[in-house]
mmCIF file with all atom_site columns, C-alpha atoms in Angstrom:
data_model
loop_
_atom_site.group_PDB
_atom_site.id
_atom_site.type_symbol
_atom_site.label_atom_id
_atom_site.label_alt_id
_atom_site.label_comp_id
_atom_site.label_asym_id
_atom_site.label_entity_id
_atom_site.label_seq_id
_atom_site.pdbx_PDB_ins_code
_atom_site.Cartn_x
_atom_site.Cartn_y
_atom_site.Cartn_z
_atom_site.occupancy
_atom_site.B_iso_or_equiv
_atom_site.pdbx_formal_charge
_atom_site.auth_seq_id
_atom_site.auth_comp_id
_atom_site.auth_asym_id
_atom_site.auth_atom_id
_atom_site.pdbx_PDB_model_num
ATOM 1   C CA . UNK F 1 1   ? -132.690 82.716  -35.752 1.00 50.00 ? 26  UNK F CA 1
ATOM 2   C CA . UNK F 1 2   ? -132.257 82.905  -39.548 1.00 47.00 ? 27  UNK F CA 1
ATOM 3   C CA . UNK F 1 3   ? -132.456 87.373  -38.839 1.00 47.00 ? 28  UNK F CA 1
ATOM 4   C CA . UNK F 1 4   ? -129.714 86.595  -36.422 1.00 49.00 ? 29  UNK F CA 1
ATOM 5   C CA . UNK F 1 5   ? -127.666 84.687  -38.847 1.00 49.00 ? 30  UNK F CA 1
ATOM 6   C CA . UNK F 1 6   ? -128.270 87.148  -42.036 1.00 43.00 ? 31  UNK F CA 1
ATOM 7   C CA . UNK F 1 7   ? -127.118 89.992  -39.673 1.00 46.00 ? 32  UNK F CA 1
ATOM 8   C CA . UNK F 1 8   ? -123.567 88.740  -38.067 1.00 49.00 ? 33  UNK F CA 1
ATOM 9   C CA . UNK F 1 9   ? -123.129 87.115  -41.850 1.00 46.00 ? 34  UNK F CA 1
ATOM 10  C CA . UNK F 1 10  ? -123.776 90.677  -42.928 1.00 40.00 ? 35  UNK F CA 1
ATOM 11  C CA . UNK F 1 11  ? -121.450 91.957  -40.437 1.00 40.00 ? 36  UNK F CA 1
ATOM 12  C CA . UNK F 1 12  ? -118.619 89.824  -40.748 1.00 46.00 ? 37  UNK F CA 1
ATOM 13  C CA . UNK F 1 13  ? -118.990 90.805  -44.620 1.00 40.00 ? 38  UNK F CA 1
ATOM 14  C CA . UNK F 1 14  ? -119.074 94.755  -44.024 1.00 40.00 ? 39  UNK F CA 1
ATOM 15  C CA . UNK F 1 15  ? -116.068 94.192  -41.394 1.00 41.00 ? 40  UNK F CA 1
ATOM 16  C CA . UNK F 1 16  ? -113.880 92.383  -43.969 1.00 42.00 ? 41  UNK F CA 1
ATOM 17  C CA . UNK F 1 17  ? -114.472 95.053  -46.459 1.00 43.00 ? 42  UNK F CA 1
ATOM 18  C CA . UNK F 1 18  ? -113.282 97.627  -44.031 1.00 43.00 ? 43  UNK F CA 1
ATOM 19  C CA . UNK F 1 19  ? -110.345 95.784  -43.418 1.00 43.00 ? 44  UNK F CA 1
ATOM 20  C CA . UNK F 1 20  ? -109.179 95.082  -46.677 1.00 63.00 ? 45  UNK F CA 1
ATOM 21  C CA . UNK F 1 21  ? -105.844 97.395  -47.913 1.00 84.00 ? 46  UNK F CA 1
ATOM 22  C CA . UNK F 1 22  ? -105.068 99.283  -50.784 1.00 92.00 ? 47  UNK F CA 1
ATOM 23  C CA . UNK F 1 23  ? -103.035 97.774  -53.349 1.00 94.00 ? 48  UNK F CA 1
ATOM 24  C CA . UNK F 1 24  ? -101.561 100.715 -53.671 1.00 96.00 ? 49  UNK F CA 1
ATOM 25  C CA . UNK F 1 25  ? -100.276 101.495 -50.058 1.00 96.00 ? 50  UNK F CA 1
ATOM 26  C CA . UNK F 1 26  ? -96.569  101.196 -49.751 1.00 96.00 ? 51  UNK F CA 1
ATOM 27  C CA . UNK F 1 27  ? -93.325  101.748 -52.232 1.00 98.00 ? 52  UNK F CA 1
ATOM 28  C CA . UNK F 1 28  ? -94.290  102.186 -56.066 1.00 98.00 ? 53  UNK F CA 1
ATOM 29  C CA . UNK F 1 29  ? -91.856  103.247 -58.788 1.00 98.00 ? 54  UNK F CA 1
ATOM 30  C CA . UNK F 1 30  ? -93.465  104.497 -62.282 1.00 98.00 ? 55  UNK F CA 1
ATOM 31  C CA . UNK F 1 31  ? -92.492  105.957 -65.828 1.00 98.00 ? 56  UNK F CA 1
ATOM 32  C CA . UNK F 1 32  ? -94.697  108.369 -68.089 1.00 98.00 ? 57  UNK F CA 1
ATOM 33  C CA . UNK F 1 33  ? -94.555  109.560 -71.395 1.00 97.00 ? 58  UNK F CA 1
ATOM 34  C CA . UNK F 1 34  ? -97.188  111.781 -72.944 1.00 97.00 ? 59  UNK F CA 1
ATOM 35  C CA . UNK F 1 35  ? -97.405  115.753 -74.260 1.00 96.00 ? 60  UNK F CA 1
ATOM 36  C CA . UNK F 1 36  ? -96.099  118.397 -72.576 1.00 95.00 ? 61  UNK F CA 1
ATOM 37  C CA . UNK F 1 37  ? -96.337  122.383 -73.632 1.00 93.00 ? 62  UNK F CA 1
ATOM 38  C CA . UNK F 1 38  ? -93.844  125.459 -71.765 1.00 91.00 ? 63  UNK F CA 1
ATOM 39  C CA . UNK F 1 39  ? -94.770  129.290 -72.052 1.00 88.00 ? 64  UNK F CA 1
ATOM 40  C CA . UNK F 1 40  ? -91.879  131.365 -71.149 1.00 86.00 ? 65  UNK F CA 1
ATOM 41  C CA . UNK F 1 41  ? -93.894  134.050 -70.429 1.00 83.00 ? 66  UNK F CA 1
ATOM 42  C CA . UNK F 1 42  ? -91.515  137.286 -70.869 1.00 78.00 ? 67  UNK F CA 1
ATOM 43  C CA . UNK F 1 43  ? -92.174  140.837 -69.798 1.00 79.00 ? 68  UNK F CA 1
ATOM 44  C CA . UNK F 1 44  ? -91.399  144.165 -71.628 1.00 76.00 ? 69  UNK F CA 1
ATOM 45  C CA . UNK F 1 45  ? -88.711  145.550 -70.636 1.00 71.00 ? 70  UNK F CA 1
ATOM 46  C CA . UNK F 1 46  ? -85.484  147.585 -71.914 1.00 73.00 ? 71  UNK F CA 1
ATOM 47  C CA . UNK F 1 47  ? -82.033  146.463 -72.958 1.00 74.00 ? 72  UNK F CA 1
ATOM 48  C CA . UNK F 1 48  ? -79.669  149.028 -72.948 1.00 71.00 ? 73  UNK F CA 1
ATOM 49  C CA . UNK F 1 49  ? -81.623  151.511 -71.872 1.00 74.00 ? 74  UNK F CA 1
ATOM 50  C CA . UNK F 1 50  ? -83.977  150.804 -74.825 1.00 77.00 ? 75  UNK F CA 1
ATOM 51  C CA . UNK F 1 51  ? -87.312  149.727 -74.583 1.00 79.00 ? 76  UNK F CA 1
ATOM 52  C CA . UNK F 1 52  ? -89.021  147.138 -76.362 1.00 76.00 ? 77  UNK F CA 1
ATOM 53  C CA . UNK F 1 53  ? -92.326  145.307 -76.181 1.00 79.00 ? 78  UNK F CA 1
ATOM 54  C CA . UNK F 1 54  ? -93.035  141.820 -76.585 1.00 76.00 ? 79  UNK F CA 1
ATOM 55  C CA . UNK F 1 55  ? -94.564  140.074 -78.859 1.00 75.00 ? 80  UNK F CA 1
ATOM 56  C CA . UNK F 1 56  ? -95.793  136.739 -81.186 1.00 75.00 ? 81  UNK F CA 1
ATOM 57  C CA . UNK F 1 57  ? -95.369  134.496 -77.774 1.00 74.00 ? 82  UNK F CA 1
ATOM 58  C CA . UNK F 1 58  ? -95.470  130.927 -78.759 1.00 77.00 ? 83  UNK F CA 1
ATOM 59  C CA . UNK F 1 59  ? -95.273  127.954 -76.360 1.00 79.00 ? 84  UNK F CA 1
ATOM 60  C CA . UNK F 1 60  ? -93.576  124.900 -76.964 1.00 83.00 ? 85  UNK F CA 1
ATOM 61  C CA . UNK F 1 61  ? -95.379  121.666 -77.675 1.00 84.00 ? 86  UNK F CA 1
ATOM 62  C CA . UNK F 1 62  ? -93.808  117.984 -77.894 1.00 89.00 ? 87  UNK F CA 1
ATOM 63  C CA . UNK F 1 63  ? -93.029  114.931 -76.159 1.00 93.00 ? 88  UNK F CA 1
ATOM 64  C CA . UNK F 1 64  ? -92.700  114.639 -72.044 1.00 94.00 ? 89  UNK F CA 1
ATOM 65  C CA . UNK F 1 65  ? -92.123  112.014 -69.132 1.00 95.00 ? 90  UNK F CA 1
ATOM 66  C CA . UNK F 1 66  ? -91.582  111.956 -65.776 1.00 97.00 ? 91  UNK F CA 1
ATOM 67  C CA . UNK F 1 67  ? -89.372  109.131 -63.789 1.00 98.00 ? 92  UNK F CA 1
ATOM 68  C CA . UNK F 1 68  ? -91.071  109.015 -60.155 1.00 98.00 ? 93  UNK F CA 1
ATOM 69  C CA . UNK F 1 69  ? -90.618  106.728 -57.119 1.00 98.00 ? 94  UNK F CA 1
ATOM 70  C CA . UNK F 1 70  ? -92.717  107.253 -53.788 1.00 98.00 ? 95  UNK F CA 1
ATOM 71  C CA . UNK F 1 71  ? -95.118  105.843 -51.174 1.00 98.00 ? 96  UNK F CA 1
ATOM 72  C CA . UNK F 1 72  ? -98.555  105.955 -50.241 1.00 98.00 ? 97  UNK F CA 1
ATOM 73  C CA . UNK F 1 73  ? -99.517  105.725 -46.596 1.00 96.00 ? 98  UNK F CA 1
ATOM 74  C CA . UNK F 1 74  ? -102.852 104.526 -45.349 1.00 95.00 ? 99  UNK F CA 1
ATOM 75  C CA . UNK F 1 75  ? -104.826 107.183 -43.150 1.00 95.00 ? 100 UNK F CA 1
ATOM 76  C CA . UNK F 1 76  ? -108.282 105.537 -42.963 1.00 91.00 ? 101 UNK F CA 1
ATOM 77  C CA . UNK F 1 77  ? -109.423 102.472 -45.159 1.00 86.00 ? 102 UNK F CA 1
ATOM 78  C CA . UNK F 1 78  ? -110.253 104.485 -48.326 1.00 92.00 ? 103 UNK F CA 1
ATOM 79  C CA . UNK F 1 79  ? -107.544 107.796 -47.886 1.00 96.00 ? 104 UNK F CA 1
ATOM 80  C CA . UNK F 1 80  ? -104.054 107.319 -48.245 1.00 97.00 ? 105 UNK F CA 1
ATOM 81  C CA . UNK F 1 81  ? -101.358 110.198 -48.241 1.00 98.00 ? 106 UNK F CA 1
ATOM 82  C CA . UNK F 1 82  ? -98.260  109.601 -50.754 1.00 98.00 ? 107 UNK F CA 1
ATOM 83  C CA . UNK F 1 83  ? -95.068  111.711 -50.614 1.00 98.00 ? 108 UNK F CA 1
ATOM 84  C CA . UNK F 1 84  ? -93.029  110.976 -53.976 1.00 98.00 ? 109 UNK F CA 1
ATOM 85  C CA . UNK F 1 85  ? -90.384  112.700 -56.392 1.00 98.00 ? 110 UNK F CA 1
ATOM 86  C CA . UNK F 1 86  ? -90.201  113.242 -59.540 1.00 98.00 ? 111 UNK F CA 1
ATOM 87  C CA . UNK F 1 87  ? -87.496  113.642 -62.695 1.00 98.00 ? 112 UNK F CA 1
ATOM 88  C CA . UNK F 1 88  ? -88.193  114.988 -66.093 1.00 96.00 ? 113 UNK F CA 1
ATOM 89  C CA . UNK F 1 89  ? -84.876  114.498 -68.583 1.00 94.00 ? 114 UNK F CA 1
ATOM 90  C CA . UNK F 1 90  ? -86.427  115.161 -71.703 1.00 92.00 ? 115 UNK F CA 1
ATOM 91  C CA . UNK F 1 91  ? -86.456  119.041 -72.863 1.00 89.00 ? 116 UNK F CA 1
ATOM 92  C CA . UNK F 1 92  ? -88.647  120.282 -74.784 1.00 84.00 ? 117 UNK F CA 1
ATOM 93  C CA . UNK F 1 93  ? -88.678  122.009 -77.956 1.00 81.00 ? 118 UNK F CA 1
ATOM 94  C CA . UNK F 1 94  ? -87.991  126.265 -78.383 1.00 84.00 ? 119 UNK F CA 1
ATOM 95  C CA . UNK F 1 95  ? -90.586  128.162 -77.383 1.00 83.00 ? 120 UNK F CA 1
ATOM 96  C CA . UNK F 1 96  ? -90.218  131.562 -78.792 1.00 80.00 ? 121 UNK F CA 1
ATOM 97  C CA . UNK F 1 97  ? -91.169  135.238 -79.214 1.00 78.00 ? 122 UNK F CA 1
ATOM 98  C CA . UNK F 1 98  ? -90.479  138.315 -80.832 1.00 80.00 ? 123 UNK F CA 1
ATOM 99  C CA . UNK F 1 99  ? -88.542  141.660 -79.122 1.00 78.00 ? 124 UNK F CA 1
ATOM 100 C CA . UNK F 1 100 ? -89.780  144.376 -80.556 1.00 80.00 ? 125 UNK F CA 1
ATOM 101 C CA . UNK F 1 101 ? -86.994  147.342 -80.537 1.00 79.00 ? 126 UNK F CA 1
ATOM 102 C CA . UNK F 1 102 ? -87.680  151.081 -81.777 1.00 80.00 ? 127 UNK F CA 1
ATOM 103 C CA . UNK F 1 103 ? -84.900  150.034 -84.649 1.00 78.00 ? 128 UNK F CA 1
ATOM 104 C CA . UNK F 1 104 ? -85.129  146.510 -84.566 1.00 78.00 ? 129 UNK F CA 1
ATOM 105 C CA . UNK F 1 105 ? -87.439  143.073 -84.346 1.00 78.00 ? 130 UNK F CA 1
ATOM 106 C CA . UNK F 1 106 ? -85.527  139.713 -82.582 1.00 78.00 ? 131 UNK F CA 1
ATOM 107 C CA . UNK F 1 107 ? -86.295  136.704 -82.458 1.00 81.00 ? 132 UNK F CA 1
ATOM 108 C CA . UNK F 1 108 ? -85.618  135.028 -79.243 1.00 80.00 ? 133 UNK F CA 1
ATOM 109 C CA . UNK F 1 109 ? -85.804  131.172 -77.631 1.00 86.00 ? 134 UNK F CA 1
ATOM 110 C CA . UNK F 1 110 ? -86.413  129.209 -74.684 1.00 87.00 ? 135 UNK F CA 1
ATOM 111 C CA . UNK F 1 111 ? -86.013  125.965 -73.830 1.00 89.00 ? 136 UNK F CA 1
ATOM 112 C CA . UNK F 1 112 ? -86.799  123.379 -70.742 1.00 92.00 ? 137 UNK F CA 1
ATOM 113 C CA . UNK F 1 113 ? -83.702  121.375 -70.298 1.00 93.00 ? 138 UNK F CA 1
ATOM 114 C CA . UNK F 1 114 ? -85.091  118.894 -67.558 1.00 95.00 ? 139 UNK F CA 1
ATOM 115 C CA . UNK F 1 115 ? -86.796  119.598 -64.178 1.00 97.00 ? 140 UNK F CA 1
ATOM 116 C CA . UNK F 1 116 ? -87.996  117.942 -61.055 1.00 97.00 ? 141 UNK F CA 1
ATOM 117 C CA . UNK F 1 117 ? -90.454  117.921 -58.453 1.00 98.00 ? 142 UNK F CA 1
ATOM 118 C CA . UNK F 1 118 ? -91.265  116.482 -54.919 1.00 98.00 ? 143 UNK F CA 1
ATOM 119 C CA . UNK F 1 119 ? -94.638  116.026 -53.751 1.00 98.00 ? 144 UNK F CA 1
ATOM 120 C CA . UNK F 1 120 ? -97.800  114.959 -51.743 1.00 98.00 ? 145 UNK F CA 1
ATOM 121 C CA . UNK F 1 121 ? -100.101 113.480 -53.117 1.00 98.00 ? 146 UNK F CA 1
ATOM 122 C CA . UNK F 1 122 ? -103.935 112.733 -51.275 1.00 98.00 ? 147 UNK F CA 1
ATOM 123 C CA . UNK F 1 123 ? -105.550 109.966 -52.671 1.00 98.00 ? 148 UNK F CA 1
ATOM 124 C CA . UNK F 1 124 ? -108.926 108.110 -52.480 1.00 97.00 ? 149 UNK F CA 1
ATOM 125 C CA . UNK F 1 125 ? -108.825 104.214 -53.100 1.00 96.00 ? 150 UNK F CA 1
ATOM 126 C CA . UNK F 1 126 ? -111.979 103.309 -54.615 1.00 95.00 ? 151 UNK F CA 1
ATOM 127 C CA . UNK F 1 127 ? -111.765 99.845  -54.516 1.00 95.00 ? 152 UNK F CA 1
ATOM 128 C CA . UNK F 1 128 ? -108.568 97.652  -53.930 1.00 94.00 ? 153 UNK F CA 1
ATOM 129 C CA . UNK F 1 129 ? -107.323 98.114  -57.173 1.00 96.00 ? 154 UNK F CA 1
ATOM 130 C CA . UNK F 1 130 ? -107.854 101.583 -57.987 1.00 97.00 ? 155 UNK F CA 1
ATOM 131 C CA . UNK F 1 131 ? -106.698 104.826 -56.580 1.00 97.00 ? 156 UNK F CA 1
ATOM 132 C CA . UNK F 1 132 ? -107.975 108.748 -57.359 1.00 98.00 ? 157 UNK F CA 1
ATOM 133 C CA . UNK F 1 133 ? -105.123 110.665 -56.623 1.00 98.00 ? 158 UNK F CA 1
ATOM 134 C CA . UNK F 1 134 ? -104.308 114.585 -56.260 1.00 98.00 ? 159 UNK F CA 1
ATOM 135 C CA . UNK F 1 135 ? -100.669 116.307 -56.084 1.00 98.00 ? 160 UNK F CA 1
ATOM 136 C CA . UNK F 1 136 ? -99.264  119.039 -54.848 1.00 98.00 ? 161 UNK F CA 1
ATOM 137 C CA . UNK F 1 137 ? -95.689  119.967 -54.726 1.00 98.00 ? 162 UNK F CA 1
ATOM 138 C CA . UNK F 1 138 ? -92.179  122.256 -54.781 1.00 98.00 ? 163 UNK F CA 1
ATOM 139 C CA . UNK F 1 139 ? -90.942  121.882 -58.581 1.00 98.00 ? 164 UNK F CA 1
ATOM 140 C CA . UNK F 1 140 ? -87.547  123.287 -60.174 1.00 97.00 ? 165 UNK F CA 1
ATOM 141 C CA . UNK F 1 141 ? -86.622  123.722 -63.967 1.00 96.00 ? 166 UNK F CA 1
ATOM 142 C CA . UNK F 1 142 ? -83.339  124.812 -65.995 1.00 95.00 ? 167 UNK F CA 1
ATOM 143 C CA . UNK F 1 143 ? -83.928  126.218 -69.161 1.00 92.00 ? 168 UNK F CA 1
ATOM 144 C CA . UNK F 1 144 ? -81.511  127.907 -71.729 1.00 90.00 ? 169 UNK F CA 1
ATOM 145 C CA . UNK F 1 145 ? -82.706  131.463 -73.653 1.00 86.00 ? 170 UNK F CA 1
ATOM 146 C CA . UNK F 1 146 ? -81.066  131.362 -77.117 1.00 85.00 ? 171 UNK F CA 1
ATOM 147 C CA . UNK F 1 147 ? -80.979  135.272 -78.156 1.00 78.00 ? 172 UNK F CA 1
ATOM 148 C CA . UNK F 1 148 ? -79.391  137.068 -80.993 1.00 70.00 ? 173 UNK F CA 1
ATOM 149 C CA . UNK F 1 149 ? -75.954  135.995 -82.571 1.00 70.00 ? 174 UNK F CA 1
ATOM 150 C CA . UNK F 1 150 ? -77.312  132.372 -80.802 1.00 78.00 ? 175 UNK F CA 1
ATOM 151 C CA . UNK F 1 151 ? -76.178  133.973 -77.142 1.00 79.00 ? 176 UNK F CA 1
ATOM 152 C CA . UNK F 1 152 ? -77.256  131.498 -74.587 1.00 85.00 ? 177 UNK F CA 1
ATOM 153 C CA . UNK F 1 153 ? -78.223  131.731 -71.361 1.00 87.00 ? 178 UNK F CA 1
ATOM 154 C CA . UNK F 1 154 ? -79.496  128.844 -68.300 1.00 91.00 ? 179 UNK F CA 1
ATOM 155 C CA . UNK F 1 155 ? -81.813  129.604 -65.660 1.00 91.00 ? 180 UNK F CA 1
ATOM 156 C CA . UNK F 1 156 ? -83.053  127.437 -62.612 1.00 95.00 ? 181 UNK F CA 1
ATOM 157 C CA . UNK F 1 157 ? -85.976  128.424 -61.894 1.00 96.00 ? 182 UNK F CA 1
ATOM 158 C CA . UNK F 1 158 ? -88.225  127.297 -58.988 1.00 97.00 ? 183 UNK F CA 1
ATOM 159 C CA . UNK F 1 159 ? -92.148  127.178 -58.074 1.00 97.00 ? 184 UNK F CA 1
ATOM 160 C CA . UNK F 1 160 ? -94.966  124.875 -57.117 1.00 98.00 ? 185 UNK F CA 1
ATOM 161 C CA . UNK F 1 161 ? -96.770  122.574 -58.906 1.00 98.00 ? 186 UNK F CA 1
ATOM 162 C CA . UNK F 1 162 ? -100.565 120.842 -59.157 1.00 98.00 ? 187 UNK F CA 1
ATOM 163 C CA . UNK F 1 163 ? -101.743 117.201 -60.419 1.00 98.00 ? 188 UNK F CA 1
ATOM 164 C CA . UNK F 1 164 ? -104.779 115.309 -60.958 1.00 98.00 ? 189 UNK F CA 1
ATOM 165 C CA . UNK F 1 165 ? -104.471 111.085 -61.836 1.00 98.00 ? 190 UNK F CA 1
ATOM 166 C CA . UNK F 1 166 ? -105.766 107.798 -61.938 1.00 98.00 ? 191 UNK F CA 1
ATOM 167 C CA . UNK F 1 167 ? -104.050 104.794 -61.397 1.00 98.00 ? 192 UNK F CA 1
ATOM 168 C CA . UNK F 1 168 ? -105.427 101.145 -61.714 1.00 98.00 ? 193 UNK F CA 1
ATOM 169 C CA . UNK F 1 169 ? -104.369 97.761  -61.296 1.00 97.00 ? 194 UNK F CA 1
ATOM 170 C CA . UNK F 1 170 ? -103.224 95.578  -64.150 1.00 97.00 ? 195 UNK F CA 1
ATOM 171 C CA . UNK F 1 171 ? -101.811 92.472  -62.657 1.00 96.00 ? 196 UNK F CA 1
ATOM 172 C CA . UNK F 1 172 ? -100.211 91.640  -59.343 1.00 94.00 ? 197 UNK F CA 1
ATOM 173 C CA . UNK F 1 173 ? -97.981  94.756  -58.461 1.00 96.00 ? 198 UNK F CA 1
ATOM 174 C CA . UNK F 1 174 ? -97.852  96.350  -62.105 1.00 98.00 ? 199 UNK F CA 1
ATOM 175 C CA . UNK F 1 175 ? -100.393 99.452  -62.953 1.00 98.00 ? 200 UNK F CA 1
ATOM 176 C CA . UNK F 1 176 ? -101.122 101.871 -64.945 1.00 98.00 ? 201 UNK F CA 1
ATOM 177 C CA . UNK F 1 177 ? -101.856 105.580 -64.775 1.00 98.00 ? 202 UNK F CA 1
ATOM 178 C CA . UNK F 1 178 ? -102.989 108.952 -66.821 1.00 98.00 ? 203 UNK F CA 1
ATOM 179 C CA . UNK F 1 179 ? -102.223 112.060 -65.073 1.00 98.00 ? 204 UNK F CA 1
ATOM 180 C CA . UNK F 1 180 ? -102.189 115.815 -65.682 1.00 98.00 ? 205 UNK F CA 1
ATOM 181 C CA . UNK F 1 181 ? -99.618  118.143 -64.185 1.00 98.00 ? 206 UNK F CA 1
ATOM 182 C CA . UNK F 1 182 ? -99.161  121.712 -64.232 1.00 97.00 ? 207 UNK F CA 1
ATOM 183 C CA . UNK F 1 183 ? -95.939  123.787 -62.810 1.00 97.00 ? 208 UNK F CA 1
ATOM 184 C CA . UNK F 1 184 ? -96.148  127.992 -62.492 1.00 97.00 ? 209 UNK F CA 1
ATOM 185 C CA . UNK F 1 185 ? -92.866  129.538 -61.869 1.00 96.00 ? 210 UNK F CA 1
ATOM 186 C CA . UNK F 1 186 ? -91.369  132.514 -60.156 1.00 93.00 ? 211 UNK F CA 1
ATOM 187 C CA . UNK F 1 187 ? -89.441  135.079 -62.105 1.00 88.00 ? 212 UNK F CA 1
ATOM 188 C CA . UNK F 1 188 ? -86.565  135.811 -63.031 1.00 84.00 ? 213 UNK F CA 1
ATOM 189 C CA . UNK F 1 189 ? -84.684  138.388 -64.308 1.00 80.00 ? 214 UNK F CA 1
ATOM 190 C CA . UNK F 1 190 ? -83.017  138.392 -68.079 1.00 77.00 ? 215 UNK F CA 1
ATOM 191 C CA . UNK F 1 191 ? -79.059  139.029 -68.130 1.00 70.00 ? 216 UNK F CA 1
ATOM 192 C CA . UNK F 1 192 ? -79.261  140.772 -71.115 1.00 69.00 ? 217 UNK F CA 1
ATOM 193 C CA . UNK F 1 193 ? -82.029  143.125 -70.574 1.00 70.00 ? 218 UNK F CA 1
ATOM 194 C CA . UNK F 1 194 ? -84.587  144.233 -67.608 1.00 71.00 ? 219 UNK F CA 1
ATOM 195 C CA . UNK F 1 195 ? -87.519  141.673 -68.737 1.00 75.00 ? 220 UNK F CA 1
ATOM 196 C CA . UNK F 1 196 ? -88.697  138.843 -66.426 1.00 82.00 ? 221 UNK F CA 1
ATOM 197 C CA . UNK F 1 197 ? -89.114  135.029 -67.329 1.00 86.00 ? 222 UNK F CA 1
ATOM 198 C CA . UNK F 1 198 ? -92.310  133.646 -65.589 1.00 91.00 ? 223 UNK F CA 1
ATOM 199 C CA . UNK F 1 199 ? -92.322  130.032 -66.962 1.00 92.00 ? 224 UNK F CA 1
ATOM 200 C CA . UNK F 1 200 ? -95.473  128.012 -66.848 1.00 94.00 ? 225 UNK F CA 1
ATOM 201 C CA . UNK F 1 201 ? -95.491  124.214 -68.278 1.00 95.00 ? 226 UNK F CA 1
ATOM 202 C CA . UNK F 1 202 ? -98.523  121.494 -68.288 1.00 96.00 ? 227 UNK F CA 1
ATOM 203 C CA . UNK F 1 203 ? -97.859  117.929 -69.123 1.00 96.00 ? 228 UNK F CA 1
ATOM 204 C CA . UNK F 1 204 ? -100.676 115.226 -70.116 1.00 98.00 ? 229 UNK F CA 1
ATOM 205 C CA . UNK F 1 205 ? -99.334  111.304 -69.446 1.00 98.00 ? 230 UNK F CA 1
ATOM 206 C CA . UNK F 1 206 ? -99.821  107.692 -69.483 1.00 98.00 ? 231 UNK F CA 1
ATOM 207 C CA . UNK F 1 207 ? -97.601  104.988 -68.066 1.00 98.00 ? 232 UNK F CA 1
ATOM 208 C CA . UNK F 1 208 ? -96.648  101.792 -66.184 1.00 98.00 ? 233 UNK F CA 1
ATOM 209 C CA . UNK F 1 209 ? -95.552  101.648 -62.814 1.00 98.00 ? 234 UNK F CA 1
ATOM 210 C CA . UNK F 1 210 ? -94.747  98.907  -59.992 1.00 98.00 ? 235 UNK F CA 1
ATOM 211 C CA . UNK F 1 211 ? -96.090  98.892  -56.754 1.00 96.00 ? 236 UNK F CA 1
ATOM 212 C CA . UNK F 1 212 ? -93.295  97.076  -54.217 1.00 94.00 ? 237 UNK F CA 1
#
């Protein structure tokens, strides 16, 4: 009798545990600040007709954030799948390198003005209160060249992008999270000379979000 007891006690345990939900499933909205580094990434090229080589590539290195909203879906009791969007405002520092002419060394600039991305994001909920979370997503970035005799240019640039984060409970619907993103972009083609732009950026951040 007491087996019998122990067991469906045992049971009724295990089938409330199954049951119980995510804090994290539904509508969240979140804000993160943290580092973030861009590589413009140029090719050698000509301008003119002239050729030059690159060289003395630096990336840029500074302050990020992301604004995101989105929601996470419950597939089975510990996977949920999120689908969420993202908005970067802050640009970065110059980046720079050097264009190396037959006649002539330039120094040259680039700069990520702001850029987005949209994403889905798998996620494991180890307990209630805190979620393992992957992304994968369709980014976009304009960026300004600054060249000599301060020419600008802007670019919009497009590509895909990969994340890895943590988020955790603090207190009722309010969490926090550390994440790691990183964006590789297609090409594209200088105005001013033959070179291609193949941006890549990576962002490290913490921040506070709400789930709804």
């Amino acid at each position: 009798m007491k087996t019998k007891v122990l067991a469906i006690a045992l049971l009724s345990t295990l089938s409330m545990g199954a049951m119980a939900q995510s804090a994290f499933e539904g509508f969240f909205g979140q804000i993160g600040l943290g580092y973030e580094a861009t590589s413009p990434n140029l090719s050698n090229g000509s301008t003119g007709g002239v050729p030059y080589t690159i060289s003395n590539e630096n990336k840029s290195g500074g302050l990020g954030g992301t604004i995101s909203i989105g929601s996470y879906f419950s597939v089975t009791n510990s996977f949920l799948l999120g689908l969420g969007a993202e908005y970067s405002p802050i640009a970065t520092s110059n980046a720079d390198w050097t264009m190396n002419l037959p006649s002539e060394s330039n120094v040259h600039k680039f700069k990520k003005k702001n850029s987005y991305n949209i994403f889905l994001s798998p996620a494991l909920a180890i307990d209630k209160a805190k979620l393992a979370y992957l992304k994968v997503g369709y980014t976009g970035m304009s960026a300004q060249t600054t060249a000599l005799d301060n020419i600008q240019d802007t670019y919009n640039f497009s590509g895909y992008s990969l994340g890895i984060g943590y988020k955790q409970i603090i207190s009722g619907g309010l969490y926090g999270f550390a994440e790691s993103n990183y964006s590789s972009y297609g090409s594209k083609g200088l105005s001013e000379a033959t070179g291609n732009l193949k941006p890549k950026t990576m962002n490290v951040l913490l921040g506070l979000g709400y789930k709804f």
